[in-house]
Amino acid sequence: MVKHIVMFKFKGNDSERIEIAKKFKEALLQLPPQIPQLKSIEVGLNINPAESWDLVLIAIADTLEDIAIYSAHPAHQSAVAIIAQHKIDRACVDYMF
């Protein structure tokens, strides 16, 4: 199994960043039934004002190939489009567990 952890930073003031993070979270949580390779997804909004990342997602799939299929899936691409104009930075770690 592969755990895919991604953090995002968004531009804008606090309320704008929270609003886009909530929209993105809602879209991401709809993905597991649409993408068979995606075993589960967890999405959280940062509540720690001392940290600069706005959102984290943790997705689980069987293989890195399944992560690539999930990433390229049209439903995932539609979710990513929500943040396209708002994303400042992204960090990712994939590991076997």
PDB file of N, CA and C in Angstrom:
ATOM      1  N   MET A   1       0.842  -1.183   0.000  1.00  0.00           N
ATOM      2  CA  MET A   1       0.000   0.000   0.000  1.00  0.00           C
ATOM      3  C   MET A   1       0.890   1.249   0.000  1.00  0.00           C
ATOM      4  N   VAL A   2       0.362   2.292  -0.641  1.00  0.00           N
ATOM      5  CA  VAL A   2       1.073   3.563  -0.737  1.00  0.00           C
ATOM      6  C   VAL A   2       0.237   4.651  -0.067  1.00  0.00           C
ATOM      7  N   LYS A   3       0.899   5.428   0.757  1.00  0.00           N
ATOM      8  CA  LYS A   3       0.271   6.601   1.353  1.00  0.00           C
ATOM      9  C   LYS A   3       0.811   7.816   0.610  1.00  0.00           C
ATOM     10  N   HIS A   4      -0.102   8.622   0.089  1.00  0.00           N
ATOM     11  CA  HIS A   4       0.193   9.804  -0.733  1.00  0.00           C
ATOM     12  C   HIS A   4      -0.228  11.010   0.092  1.00  0.00           C
ATOM     13  N   ILE A   5       0.754  11.779   0.568  1.00  0.00           N
ATOM     14  CA  ILE A   5       0.473  12.929   1.426  1.00  0.00           C
ATOM     15  C   ILE A   5       0.864  14.196   0.675  1.00  0.00           C
ATOM     16  N   VAL A   6      -0.094  15.117   0.558  1.00  0.00           N
ATOM     17  CA  VAL A   6       0.144  16.351  -0.189  1.00  0.00           C
ATOM     18  C   VAL A   6      -0.334  17.531   0.649  1.00  0.00           C
ATOM     19  N   MET A   7       0.514  18.574   0.723  1.00  0.00           N
ATOM     20  CA  MET A   7       0.153  19.810   1.419  1.00  0.00           C
ATOM     21  C   MET A   7       0.096  20.944   0.405  1.00  0.00           C
ATOM     22  N   PHE A   8      -0.825  21.866   0.631  1.00  0.00           N
ATOM     23  CA  PHE A   8      -1.019  22.997  -0.273  1.00  0.00           C
ATOM     24  C   PHE A   8      -1.003  24.311   0.492  1.00  0.00           C
ATOM     25  N   LYS A   9      -0.470  25.338  -0.180  1.00  0.00           N
ATOM     26  CA  LYS A   9      -0.561  26.728   0.281  1.00  0.00           C
ATOM     27  C   LYS A   9      -1.352  27.480  -0.779  1.00  0.00           C
ATOM     28  N   PHE A  10      -2.272  28.326  -0.326  1.00  0.00           N
ATOM     29  CA  PHE A  10      -3.091  29.120  -1.232  1.00  0.00           C
ATOM     30  C   PHE A  10      -2.819  30.603  -1.029  1.00  0.00           C
ATOM     31  N   LYS A  11      -3.071  31.384  -2.073  1.00  0.00           N
ATOM     32  CA  LYS A  11      -2.914  32.829  -1.947  1.00  0.00           C
ATOM     33  C   LYS A  11      -4.219  33.457  -1.492  1.00  0.00           C
ATOM     34  N   GLY A  12      -4.108  34.681  -0.987  1.00  0.00           N
ATOM     35  CA  GLY A  12      -5.277  35.416  -0.529  1.00  0.00           C
ATOM     36  C   GLY A  12      -5.230  35.652   0.965  1.00  0.00           C
ATOM     37  N   ASN A  13      -6.231  36.369   1.461  1.00  0.00           N
ATOM     38  CA  ASN A  13      -6.315  36.601   2.899  1.00  0.00           C
ATOM     39  C   ASN A  13      -6.846  35.338   3.582  1.00  0.00           C
ATOM     40  N   ASP A  14      -6.922  35.363   4.893  1.00  0.00           N
ATOM     41  CA  ASP A  14      -7.327  34.166   5.638  1.00  0.00           C
ATOM     42  C   ASP A  14      -8.670  33.615   5.169  1.00  0.00           C
ATOM     43  N   SER A  15      -9.660  34.466   5.038  1.00  0.00           N
ATOM     44  CA  SER A  15     -10.994  33.976   4.659  1.00  0.00           C
ATOM     45  C   SER A  15     -11.017  33.442   3.227  1.00  0.00           C
ATOM     46  N   GLU A  16     -10.282  34.061   2.320  1.00  0.00           N
ATOM     47  CA  GLU A  16     -10.206  33.568   0.938  1.00  0.00           C
ATOM     48  C   GLU A  16      -9.533  32.197   0.887  1.00  0.00           C
ATOM     49  N   ARG A  17      -8.460  32.032   1.643  1.00  0.00           N
ATOM     50  CA  ARG A  17      -7.754  30.753   1.672  1.00  0.00           C
ATOM     51  C   ARG A  17      -8.628  29.658   2.285  1.00  0.00           C
ATOM     52  N   ILE A  18      -9.352  29.985   3.326  1.00  0.00           N
ATOM     53  CA  ILE A  18     -10.253  29.009   3.949  1.00  0.00           C
ATOM     54  C   ILE A  18     -11.364  28.620   2.986  1.00  0.00           C
ATOM     55  N   GLU A  19     -11.921  29.591   2.282  1.00  0.00           N
ATOM     56  CA  GLU A  19     -13.013  29.317   1.337  1.00  0.00           C
ATOM     57  C   GLU A  19     -12.557  28.380   0.221  1.00  0.00           C
ATOM     58  N   ILE A  20     -11.401  28.638  -0.380  1.00  0.00           N
ATOM     59  CA  ILE A  20     -10.927  27.778  -1.465  1.00  0.00           C
ATOM     60  C   ILE A  20     -10.548  26.402  -0.923  1.00  0.00           C
ATOM     61  N   ALA A  21      -9.971  26.351   0.281  1.00  0.00           N
ATOM     62  CA  ALA A  21      -9.617  25.066   0.890  1.00  0.00           C
ATOM     63  C   ALA A  21     -10.866  24.223   1.136  1.00  0.00           C
ATOM     64  N   LYS A  22     -11.941  24.842   1.603  1.00  0.00           N
ATOM     65  CA  LYS A  22     -13.186  24.109   1.838  1.00  0.00           C
ATOM     66  C   LYS A  22     -13.765  23.563   0.534  1.00  0.00           C
ATOM     67  N   LYS A  23     -13.742  24.354  -0.526  1.00  0.00           N
ATOM     68  CA  LYS A  23     -14.251  23.893  -1.829  1.00  0.00           C
ATOM     69  C   LYS A  23     -13.424  22.725  -2.352  1.00  0.00           C
ATOM     70  N   PHE A  24     -12.110  22.846  -2.228  1.00  0.00           N
ATOM     71  CA  PHE A  24     -11.221  21.786  -2.681  1.00  0.00           C
ATOM     72  C   PHE A  24     -11.440  20.513  -1.858  1.00  0.00           C
ATOM     73  N   LYS A  25     -11.571  20.675  -0.545  1.00  0.00           N
ATOM     74  CA  LYS A  25     -11.814  19.530   0.328  1.00  0.00           C
ATOM     75  C   LYS A  25     -13.086  18.789  -0.071  1.00  0.00           C
ATOM     76  N   GLU A  26     -14.158  19.517  -0.288  1.00  0.00           N
ATOM     77  CA  GLU A  26     -15.429  18.898  -0.680  1.00  0.00           C
ATOM     78  C   GLU A  26     -15.276  18.091  -1.968  1.00  0.00           C
ATOM     79  N   ALA A  27     -14.566  18.644  -2.937  1.00  0.00           N
ATOM     80  CA  ALA A  27     -14.363  17.950  -4.215  1.00  0.00           C
ATOM     81  C   ALA A  27     -13.506  16.700  -4.030  1.00  0.00           C
ATOM     82  N   LEU A  28     -12.448  16.808  -3.234  1.00  0.00           N
ATOM     83  CA  LEU A  28     -11.563  15.661  -3.008  1.00  0.00           C
ATOM     84  C   LEU A  28     -12.288  14.514  -2.307  1.00  0.00           C
ATOM     85  N   LEU A  29     -13.136  14.844  -1.355  1.00  0.00           N
ATOM     86  CA  LEU A  29     -13.839  13.800  -0.606  1.00  0.00           C
ATOM     87  C   LEU A  29     -14.840  13.028  -1.463  1.00  0.00           C
ATOM     88  N   GLN A  30     -15.189  13.560  -2.619  1.00  0.00           N
ATOM     89  CA  GLN A  30     -16.102  12.875  -3.536  1.00  0.00           C
ATOM     90  C   GLN A  30     -15.385  11.872  -4.441  1.00  0.00           C
ATOM     91  N   LEU A  31     -14.058  11.837  -4.409  1.00  0.00           N
ATOM     92  CA  LEU A  31     -13.295  11.038  -5.367  1.00  0.00           C
ATOM     93  C   LEU A  31     -13.301   9.522  -5.155  1.00  0.00           C
ATOM     94  N   PRO A  32     -13.230   9.000  -3.939  1.00  0.00           N
ATOM     95  CA  PRO A  32     -13.121   7.536  -3.800  1.00  0.00           C
ATOM     96  C   PRO A  32     -14.174   6.718  -4.556  1.00  0.00           C
ATOM     97  N   PRO A  33     -15.453   7.088  -4.554  1.00  0.00           N
ATOM     98  CA  PRO A  33     -16.410   6.280  -5.316  1.00  0.00           C
ATOM     99  C   PRO A  33     -16.218   6.382  -6.847  1.00  0.00           C
ATOM    100  N   GLN A  34     -15.545   7.437  -7.292  1.00  0.00           N
ATOM    101  CA  GLN A  34     -15.367   7.666  -8.730  1.00  0.00           C
ATOM    102  C   GLN A  34     -14.076   7.056  -9.281  1.00  0.00           C
ATOM    103  N   ILE A  35     -13.102   6.796  -8.396  1.00  0.00           N
ATOM    104  CA  ILE A  35     -11.785   6.327  -8.835  1.00  0.00           C
ATOM    105  C   ILE A  35     -11.476   5.023  -8.102  1.00  0.00           C
ATOM    106  N   PRO A  36     -11.639   3.889  -8.774  1.00  0.00           N
ATOM    107  CA  PRO A  36     -11.465   2.593  -8.107  1.00  0.00           C
ATOM    108  C   PRO A  36     -10.086   2.389  -7.477  1.00  0.00           C
ATOM    109  N   GLN A  37      -9.059   2.988  -8.031  1.00  0.00           N
ATOM    110  CA  GLN A  37      -7.703   2.814  -7.513  1.00  0.00           C
ATOM    111  C   GLN A  37      -7.495   3.535  -6.178  1.00  0.00           C
ATOM    112  N   LEU A  38      -8.361   4.465  -5.865  1.00  0.00           N
ATOM    113  CA  LEU A  38      -8.252   5.250  -4.637  1.00  0.00           C
ATOM    114  C   LEU A  38      -8.989   4.516  -3.519  1.00  0.00           C
ATOM    115  N   LYS A  39      -8.231   3.978  -2.579  1.00  0.00           N
ATOM    116  CA  LYS A  39      -8.826   3.198  -1.483  1.00  0.00           C
ATOM    117  C   LYS A  39      -9.485   4.104  -0.448  1.00  0.00           C
ATOM    118  N   SER A  40      -8.846   5.229  -0.158  1.00  0.00           N
ATOM    119  CA  SER A  40      -9.424   6.185   0.794  1.00  0.00           C
ATOM    120  C   SER A  40      -8.729   7.531   0.625  1.00  0.00           C
ATOM    121  N   ILE A  41      -9.391   8.562   1.152  1.00  0.00           N
ATOM    122  CA  ILE A  41      -8.791   9.888   1.161  1.00  0.00           C
ATOM    123  C   ILE A  41      -9.248  10.608   2.421  1.00  0.00           C
ATOM    124  N   GLU A  42      -8.322  11.310   3.023  1.00  0.00           N
ATOM    125  CA  GLU A  42      -8.604  12.140   4.185  1.00  0.00           C
ATOM    126  C   GLU A  42      -8.094  13.534   3.845  1.00  0.00           C
ATOM    127  N   VAL A  43      -8.878  14.557   4.157  1.00  0.00           N
ATOM    128  CA  VAL A  43      -8.489  15.930   3.841  1.00  0.00           C
ATOM    129  C   VAL A  43      -8.704  16.789   5.079  1.00  0.00           C
ATOM    130  N   GLY A  44      -7.684  17.583   5.424  1.00  0.00           N
ATOM    131  CA  GLY A  44      -7.791  18.444   6.589  1.00  0.00           C
ATOM    132  C   GLY A  44      -7.374  19.866   6.291  1.00  0.00           C
ATOM    133  N   LEU A  45      -8.058  20.809   6.933  1.00  0.00           N
ATOM    134  CA  LEU A  45      -7.704  22.223   6.845  1.00  0.00           C
ATOM    135  C   LEU A  45      -6.871  22.576   8.075  1.00  0.00           C
ATOM    136  N   ASN A  46      -5.787  23.278   7.856  1.00  0.00           N
ATOM    137  CA  ASN A  46      -4.888  23.633   8.942  1.00  0.00           C
ATOM    138  C   ASN A  46      -5.572  24.598   9.914  1.00  0.00           C
ATOM    139  N   ILE A  47      -5.523  24.258  11.191  1.00  0.00           N
ATOM    140  CA  ILE A  47      -6.100  25.141  12.224  1.00  0.00           C
ATOM    141  C   ILE A  47      -5.012  25.836  13.040  1.00  0.00           C
ATOM    142  N   ASN A  48      -3.749  25.584  12.711  1.00  0.00           N
ATOM    143  CA  ASN A  48      -2.630  26.159  13.453  1.00  0.00           C
ATOM    144  C   ASN A  48      -2.167  27.443  12.764  1.00  0.00           C
ATOM    145  N   PRO A  49      -2.459  28.618  13.343  1.00  0.00           N
ATOM    146  CA  PRO A  49      -2.087  29.874  12.698  1.00  0.00           C
ATOM    147  C   PRO A  49      -0.576  30.112  12.618  1.00  0.00           C
ATOM    148  N   ALA A  50       0.208  29.342  13.354  1.00  0.00           N
ATOM    149  CA  ALA A  50       1.665  29.495  13.317  1.00  0.00           C
ATOM    150  C   ALA A  50       2.285  28.776  12.116  1.00  0.00           C
ATOM    151  N   GLU A  51       1.497  27.998  11.400  1.00  0.00           N
ATOM    152  CA  GLU A  51       1.985  27.253  10.235  1.00  0.00           C
ATOM    153  C   GLU A  51       1.425  27.846   8.951  1.00  0.00           C
ATOM    154  N   SER A  52       2.152  27.658   7.861  1.00  0.00           N
ATOM    155  CA  SER A  52       1.774  28.335   6.610  1.00  0.00           C
ATOM    156  C   SER A  52       1.038  27.463   5.601  1.00  0.00           C
ATOM    157  N   TRP A  53       0.960  26.154   5.829  1.00  0.00           N
ATOM    158  CA  TRP A  53       0.238  25.287   4.897  1.00  0.00           C
ATOM    159  C   TRP A  53      -1.251  25.379   5.194  1.00  0.00           C
ATOM    160  N   ASP A  54      -2.078  25.360   4.148  1.00  0.00           N
ATOM    161  CA  ASP A  54      -3.521  25.537   4.319  1.00  0.00           C
ATOM    162  C   ASP A  54      -4.306  24.232   4.359  1.00  0.00           C
ATOM    163  N   LEU A  55      -3.863  23.232   3.602  1.00  0.00           N
ATOM    164  CA  LEU A  55      -4.638  22.002   3.465  1.00  0.00           C
ATOM    165  C   LEU A  55      -3.688  20.829   3.298  1.00  0.00           C
ATOM    166  N   VAL A  56      -4.084  19.694   3.835  1.00  0.00           N
ATOM    167  CA  VAL A  56      -3.329  18.450   3.637  1.00  0.00           C
ATOM    168  C   VAL A  56      -4.306  17.368   3.188  1.00  0.00           C
ATOM    169  N   LEU A  57      -3.836  16.527   2.274  1.00  0.00           N
ATOM    170  CA  LEU A  57      -4.623  15.356   1.908  1.00  0.00           C
ATOM    171  C   LEU A  57      -3.763  14.123   2.076  1.00  0.00           C
ATOM    172  N   ILE A  58      -4.411  13.064   2.512  1.00  0.00           N
ATOM    173  CA  ILE A  58      -3.753  11.774   2.651  1.00  0.00           C
ATOM    174  C   ILE A  58      -4.601  10.779   1.878  1.00  0.00           C
ATOM    175  N   ALA A  59      -4.042  10.265   0.794  1.00  0.00           N
ATOM    176  CA  ALA A  59      -4.742   9.292  -0.039  1.00  0.00           C
ATOM    177  C   ALA A  59      -4.017   7.956   0.068  1.00  0.00           C
ATOM    178  N   ILE A  60      -4.782   6.884  -0.004  1.00  0.00           N
ATOM    179  CA  ILE A  60      -4.204   5.548   0.052  1.00  0.00           C
ATOM    180  C   ILE A  60      -4.601   4.778  -1.201  1.00  0.00           C
ATOM    181  N   ALA A  61      -3.597   4.137  -1.791  1.00  0.00           N
ATOM    182  CA  ALA A  61      -3.795   3.296  -2.968  1.00  0.00           C
ATOM    183  C   ALA A  61      -2.868   2.089  -2.843  1.00  0.00           C
ATOM    184  N   ASP A  62      -3.061   1.102  -3.695  1.00  0.00           N
ATOM    185  CA  ASP A  62      -2.236  -0.107  -3.627  1.00  0.00           C
ATOM    186  C   ASP A  62      -0.806   0.117  -4.111  1.00  0.00           C
ATOM    187  N   THR A  63      -0.633   0.918  -5.172  1.00  0.00           N
ATOM    188  CA  THR A  63       0.676   1.073  -5.795  1.00  0.00           C
ATOM    189  C   THR A  63       0.893   2.522  -6.235  1.00  0.00           C
ATOM    190  N   LEU A  64       2.145   2.852  -6.565  1.00  0.00           N
ATOM    191  CA  LEU A  64       2.429   4.175  -7.143  1.00  0.00           C
ATOM    192  C   LEU A  64       1.740   4.329  -8.495  1.00  0.00           C
ATOM    193  N   GLU A  65       1.612   3.244  -9.242  1.00  0.00           N
ATOM    194  CA  GLU A  65       0.883   3.302 -10.511  1.00  0.00           C
ATOM    195  C   GLU A  65      -0.572   3.706 -10.261  1.00  0.00           C
ATOM    196  N   ASP A  66      -1.174   3.191  -9.209  1.00  0.00           N
ATOM    197  CA  ASP A  66      -2.544   3.582  -8.874  1.00  0.00           C
ATOM    198  C   ASP A  66      -2.629   5.057  -8.488  1.00  0.00           C
ATOM    199  N   ILE A  67      -1.596   5.572  -7.819  1.00  0.00           N
ATOM    200  CA  ILE A  67      -1.562   7.006  -7.503  1.00  0.00           C
ATOM    201  C   ILE A  67      -1.521   7.813  -8.796  1.00  0.00           C
ATOM    202  N   ALA A  68      -0.741   7.360  -9.770  1.00  0.00           N
ATOM    203  CA  ALA A  68      -0.657   8.055 -11.061  1.00  0.00           C
ATOM    204  C   ALA A  68      -2.000   8.017 -11.781  1.00  0.00           C
ATOM    205  N   ILE A  69      -2.690   6.888 -11.716  1.00  0.00           N
ATOM    206  CA  ILE A  69      -4.015   6.773 -12.353  1.00  0.00           C
ATOM    207  C   ILE A  69      -4.997   7.725 -11.679  1.00  0.00           C
ATOM    208  N   TYR A  70      -4.976   7.750 -10.344  1.00  0.00           N
ATOM    209  CA  TYR A  70      -5.828   8.671  -9.584  1.00  0.00           C
ATOM    210  C   TYR A  70      -5.529  10.123  -9.962  1.00  0.00           C
ATOM    211  N   SER A  71      -4.246  10.458 -10.040  1.00  0.00           N
ATOM    212  CA  SER A  71      -3.853  11.834 -10.350  1.00  0.00           C
ATOM    213  C   SER A  71      -4.314  12.280 -11.731  1.00  0.00           C
ATOM    214  N   ALA A  72      -4.306  11.365 -12.690  1.00  0.00           N
ATOM    215  CA  ALA A  72      -4.684  11.699 -14.057  1.00  0.00           C
ATOM    216  C   ALA A  72      -6.191  11.580 -14.313  1.00  0.00           C
ATOM    217  N   HIS A  73      -6.918  11.002 -13.393  1.00  0.00           N
ATOM    218  CA  HIS A  73      -8.357  10.763 -13.580  1.00  0.00           C
ATOM    219  C   HIS A  73      -9.089  12.100 -13.773  1.00  0.00           C
ATOM    220  N   PRO A  74     -10.047  12.154 -14.693  1.00  0.00           N
ATOM    221  CA  PRO A  74     -10.789  13.400 -14.941  1.00  0.00           C
ATOM    222  C   PRO A  74     -11.472  13.986 -13.690  1.00  0.00           C
ATOM    223  N   ALA A  75     -11.968  13.147 -12.808  1.00  0.00           N
ATOM    224  CA  ALA A  75     -12.610  13.660 -11.591  1.00  0.00           C
ATOM    225  C   ALA A  75     -11.580  14.361 -10.694  1.00  0.00           C
ATOM    226  N   HIS A  76     -10.375  13.797 -10.615  1.00  0.00           N
ATOM    227  CA  HIS A  76      -9.311  14.444  -9.838  1.00  0.00           C
ATOM    228  C   HIS A  76      -8.876  15.739 -10.514  1.00  0.00           C
ATOM    229  N   GLN A  77      -8.739  15.704 -11.820  1.00  0.00           N
ATOM    230  CA  GLN A  77      -8.347  16.913 -12.554  1.00  0.00           C
ATOM    231  C   GLN A  77      -9.375  18.024 -12.382  1.00  0.00           C
ATOM    232  N   SER A  78     -10.635  17.660 -12.306  1.00  0.00           N
ATOM    233  CA  SER A  78     -11.695  18.651 -12.059  1.00  0.00           C
ATOM    234  C   SER A  78     -11.541  19.271 -10.668  1.00  0.00           C
ATOM    235  N   ALA A  79     -11.197  18.461  -9.675  1.00  0.00           N
ATOM    236  CA  ALA A  79     -10.972  18.983  -8.327  1.00  0.00           C
ATOM    237  C   ALA A  79      -9.759  19.910  -8.311  1.00  0.00           C
ATOM    238  N   VAL A  80      -8.694  19.511  -8.985  1.00  0.00           N
ATOM    239  CA  VAL A  80      -7.473  20.325  -9.035  1.00  0.00           C
ATOM    240  C   VAL A  80      -7.740  21.675  -9.704  1.00  0.00           C
ATOM    241  N   ALA A  81      -8.652  21.698 -10.662  1.00  0.00           N
ATOM    242  CA  ALA A  81      -8.981  22.956 -11.347  1.00  0.00           C
ATOM    243  C   ALA A  81      -9.536  24.004 -10.376  1.00  0.00           C
ATOM    244  N   ILE A  82     -10.143  23.554  -9.297  1.00  0.00           N
ATOM    245  CA  ILE A  82     -10.696  24.472  -8.300  1.00  0.00           C
ATOM    246  C   ILE A  82      -9.601  25.357  -7.706  1.00  0.00           C
ATOM    247  N   ILE A  83      -8.407  24.805  -7.537  1.00  0.00           N
ATOM    248  CA  ILE A  83      -7.325  25.554  -6.886  1.00  0.00           C
ATOM    249  C   ILE A  83      -6.303  26.123  -7.868  1.00  0.00           C
ATOM    250  N   ALA A  84      -6.493  25.898  -9.147  1.00  0.00           N
ATOM    251  CA  ALA A  84      -5.475  26.279 -10.141  1.00  0.00           C
ATOM    252  C   ALA A  84      -5.037  27.741 -10.027  1.00  0.00           C
ATOM    253  N   GLN A  85      -5.955  28.643  -9.819  1.00  0.00           N
ATOM    254  CA  GLN A  85      -5.630  30.069  -9.744  1.00  0.00           C
ATOM    255  C   GLN A  85      -5.202  30.506  -8.337  1.00  0.00           C
ATOM    256  N   HIS A  86      -5.289  29.593  -7.374  1.00  0.00           N
ATOM    257  CA  HIS A  86      -5.081  29.958  -5.971  1.00  0.00           C
ATOM    258  C   HIS A  86      -3.844  29.324  -5.341  1.00  0.00           C
ATOM    259  N   LYS A  87      -3.290  28.295  -5.972  1.00  0.00           N
ATOM    260  CA  LYS A  87      -2.181  27.540  -5.378  1.00  0.00           C
ATOM    261  C   LYS A  87      -0.880  28.326  -5.452  1.00  0.00           C
ATOM    262  N   ILE A  88      -0.204  28.440  -4.313  1.00  0.00           N
ATOM    263  CA  ILE A  88       1.121  29.052  -4.243  1.00  0.00           C
ATOM    264  C   ILE A  88       2.190  27.971  -4.230  1.00  0.00           C
ATOM    265  N   ASP A  89       1.935  26.903  -3.452  1.00  0.00           N
ATOM    266  CA  ASP A  89       2.945  25.873  -3.298  1.00  0.00           C
ATOM    267  C   ASP A  89       2.276  24.537  -3.011  1.00  0.00           C
ATOM    268  N   ARG A  90       3.034  23.477  -3.276  1.00  0.00           N
ATOM    269  CA  ARG A  90       2.572  22.105  -3.055  1.00  0.00           C
ATOM    270  C   ARG A  90       3.780  21.278  -2.647  1.00  0.00           C
ATOM    271  N   ALA A  91       3.595  20.425  -1.644  1.00  0.00           N
ATOM    272  CA  ALA A  91       4.638  19.489  -1.225  1.00  0.00           C
ATOM    273  C   ALA A  91       4.010  18.101  -1.152  1.00  0.00           C
ATOM    274  N   CYS A  92       4.770  17.083  -1.572  1.00  0.00           N
ATOM    275  CA  CYS A  92       4.220  15.738  -1.634  1.00  0.00           C
ATOM    276  C   CYS A  92       5.238  14.718  -1.141  1.00  0.00           C
ATOM    277  N   VAL A  93       4.733  13.708  -0.424  1.00  0.00           N
ATOM    278  CA  VAL A  93       5.518  12.542  -0.034  1.00  0.00           C
ATOM    279  C   VAL A  93       4.654  11.319  -0.300  1.00  0.00           C
ATOM    280  N   ASP A  94       5.247  10.314  -0.954  1.00  0.00           N
ATOM    281  CA  ASP A  94       4.604   9.022  -1.174  1.00  0.00           C
ATOM    282  C   ASP A  94       5.471   7.972  -0.499  1.00  0.00           C
ATOM    283  N   TYR A  95       4.848   7.096   0.286  1.00  0.00           N
ATOM    284  CA  TYR A  95       5.650   6.035   0.902  1.00  0.00           C
ATOM    285  C   TYR A  95       4.833   4.760   1.034  1.00  0.00           C
ATOM    286  N   MET A  96       5.565   3.660   1.065  1.00  0.00           N
ATOM    287  CA  MET A  96       4.952   2.338   1.241  1.00  0.00           C
ATOM    288  C   MET A  96       4.726   2.111   2.735  1.00  0.00           C
ATOM    289  N   PHE A  97       3.617   1.458   3.036  1.00  0.00           N
ATOM    290  CA  PHE A  97       3.387   1.099   4.437  1.00  0.00           C
ATOM    291  C   PHE A  97       2.754  -0.274   4.514  1.00  0.00           C
TER     292      PHE A  97
END
